[in-house]
PDB file of C-alpha atoms in Angstrom:
ATOM      1  CA  MET A 616     -13.917  25.171  -2.147  1.00 64.00           C
ATOM      2  CA  SER A 617     -15.871  24.227  -4.921  1.00 70.00           C
ATOM      3  CA  ALA A 618     -16.820  20.147  -4.927  1.00 77.00           C
ATOM      4  CA  VAL A 619     -15.268  18.257  -8.637  1.00 82.00           C
ATOM      5  CA  ALA A 620     -17.445  16.038 -10.417  1.00 80.00           C
ATOM      6  CA  ALA A 621     -16.482  12.476 -11.340  1.00 77.00           C
ATOM      7  CA  PRO A 622     -15.284  11.573 -14.419  1.00 79.00           C
ATOM      8  CA  PRO A 623     -17.804   9.481 -15.969  1.00 85.00           C
ATOM      9  CA  GLY A 624     -17.093   5.643 -16.039  1.00 89.00           C
ATOM     10  CA  VAL A 625     -16.797   2.764 -13.150  1.00 92.00           C
ATOM     11  CA  ARG A 626     -14.523   2.777 -10.556  1.00 94.00           C
ATOM     12  CA  ARG A 627     -14.110  -0.449  -9.085  1.00 96.00           C
ATOM     13  CA  VAL A 628     -11.915  -2.178  -6.611  1.00 98.00           C
ATOM     14  CA  GLU A 629     -10.773  -5.820  -5.321  1.00 98.00           C
ATOM     15  CA  HIS A 630      -8.926  -6.981  -2.495  1.00 97.00           C
ATOM     16  CA  ILE A 631      -7.143 -10.722  -4.368  1.00 96.00           C
ATOM     17  CA  MET A 632      -3.473 -11.595  -4.073  1.00 92.00           C
ATOM     18  CA  GLY A 633      -3.267  -9.938  -1.114  1.00 92.00           C
ATOM     19  CA  MET A 634      -3.884  -6.207  -2.443  1.00 96.00           C
ATOM     20  CA  PRO A 635      -6.149  -3.957  -3.927  1.00 98.00           C
ATOM     21  CA  ILE A 636      -6.882  -3.975  -7.798  1.00 97.00           C
ATOM     22  CA  VAL A 637      -8.420  -1.010  -9.201  1.00 97.00           C
ATOM     23  CA  VAL A 638     -10.468  -1.437 -12.753  1.00 95.00           C
ATOM     24  CA  ASP A 639     -10.854   2.914 -13.459  1.00 95.00           C
ATOM     25  CA  VAL A 640     -12.620   2.687 -16.908  1.00 94.00           C
ATOM     26  CA  ARG A 641     -14.185   5.712 -18.666  1.00 93.00           C
ATOM     27  CA  ASP A 642     -16.834   4.559 -20.092  1.00 90.00           C
ATOM     28  CA  GLU A 643     -20.448   5.390 -18.874  1.00 85.00           C
ATOM     29  CA  SER A 644     -21.406   2.075 -21.128  1.00 90.00           C
ATOM     30  CA  VAL A 645     -19.708  -0.291 -19.393  1.00 90.00           C
ATOM     31  CA  ASP A 646     -21.056  -3.693 -18.791  1.00 92.00           C
ATOM     32  CA  GLU A 647     -20.772  -5.064 -15.367  1.00 92.00           C
ATOM     33  CA  ALA A 648     -20.013  -8.634 -16.119  1.00 96.00           C
ATOM     34  CA  VAL A 649     -16.898  -7.877 -18.308  1.00 95.00           C
ATOM     35  CA  LEU A 650     -15.372  -6.244 -15.188  1.00 95.00           C
ATOM     36  CA  ASP A 651     -17.467  -9.333 -13.491  1.00 97.00           C
ATOM     37  CA  ARG A 652     -14.834 -11.627 -15.818  1.00 97.00           C
ATOM     38  CA  MET A 653     -11.610  -9.844 -15.442  1.00 96.00           C
ATOM     39  CA  PHE A 654     -12.250  -9.630 -11.862  1.00 98.00           C
ATOM     40  CA  ASP A 655     -12.893 -13.947 -12.090  1.00 98.00           C
ATOM     41  CA  TRP A 656      -9.406 -13.755 -13.813  1.00 97.00           C
ATOM     42  CA  PHE A 657      -7.287 -12.422 -11.702  1.00 97.00           C
ATOM     43  CA  ARG A 658      -9.290 -14.794  -8.882  1.00 97.00           C
ATOM     44  CA  ARG A 659      -7.637 -17.699 -10.863  1.00 96.00           C
ATOM     45  CA  VAL A 660      -4.434 -16.810 -11.671  1.00 96.00           C
ATOM     46  CA  ASP A 661      -3.963 -16.062  -7.479  1.00 95.00           C
ATOM     47  CA  ALA A 662      -5.144 -19.480  -6.933  1.00 93.00           C
ATOM     48  CA  THR A 663      -2.962 -21.061  -9.307  1.00 94.00           C
ATOM     49  CA  PHE A 664      -0.246 -19.082  -8.230  1.00 91.00           C
ATOM     50  CA  SER A 665      -0.511 -17.899  -4.613  1.00 92.00           C
ATOM     51  CA  THR A 666       2.458 -19.172  -2.796  1.00 91.00           C
ATOM     52  CA  TYR A 667       0.317 -18.130   0.423  1.00 91.00           C
ATOM     53  CA  LYS A 668      -2.287 -20.558  -0.180  1.00 91.00           C
ATOM     54  CA  ASP A 669      -1.437 -23.769   0.012  1.00 91.00           C
ATOM     55  CA  ASP A 670      -4.485 -25.379  -1.316  1.00 91.00           C
ATOM     56  CA  SER A 671      -3.158 -23.069  -4.947  1.00 91.00           C
ATOM     57  CA  GLU A 672      -1.812 -25.141  -7.825  1.00 92.00           C
ATOM     58  CA  ILE A 673       1.541 -23.832  -7.828  1.00 91.00           C
ATOM     59  CA  SER A 674       1.812 -24.793  -3.934  1.00 93.00           C
ATOM     60  CA  ARG A 675       0.551 -28.301  -3.800  1.00 93.00           C
ATOM     61  CA  LEU A 676       3.713 -28.446  -7.193  1.00 91.00           C
ATOM     62  CA  GLY A 677       5.622 -27.555  -4.790  1.00 91.00           C
ATOM     63  CA  ARG A 678       5.183 -30.161  -1.733  1.00 90.00           C
ATOM     64  CA  GLY A 679       5.164 -33.296  -4.818  1.00 92.00           C
ATOM     65  CA  GLU A 680       1.718 -33.955  -4.819  1.00 91.00           C
TER      66      GLU A 680
END
């Protein structure tokens, strides 16, 4: 059996919104800060719209706060 080389680029997985979010970028020169900002955006969406978090904006609206 021969080993298969990993393709160039970056693969990052973070668990947000109760599921793994996978970003696979096929560019060796990708700036990690761009990925940080993208995952920050996913966390903001989760903080705003999660019906599973008592402190999310949508949960507070649902309670009439």
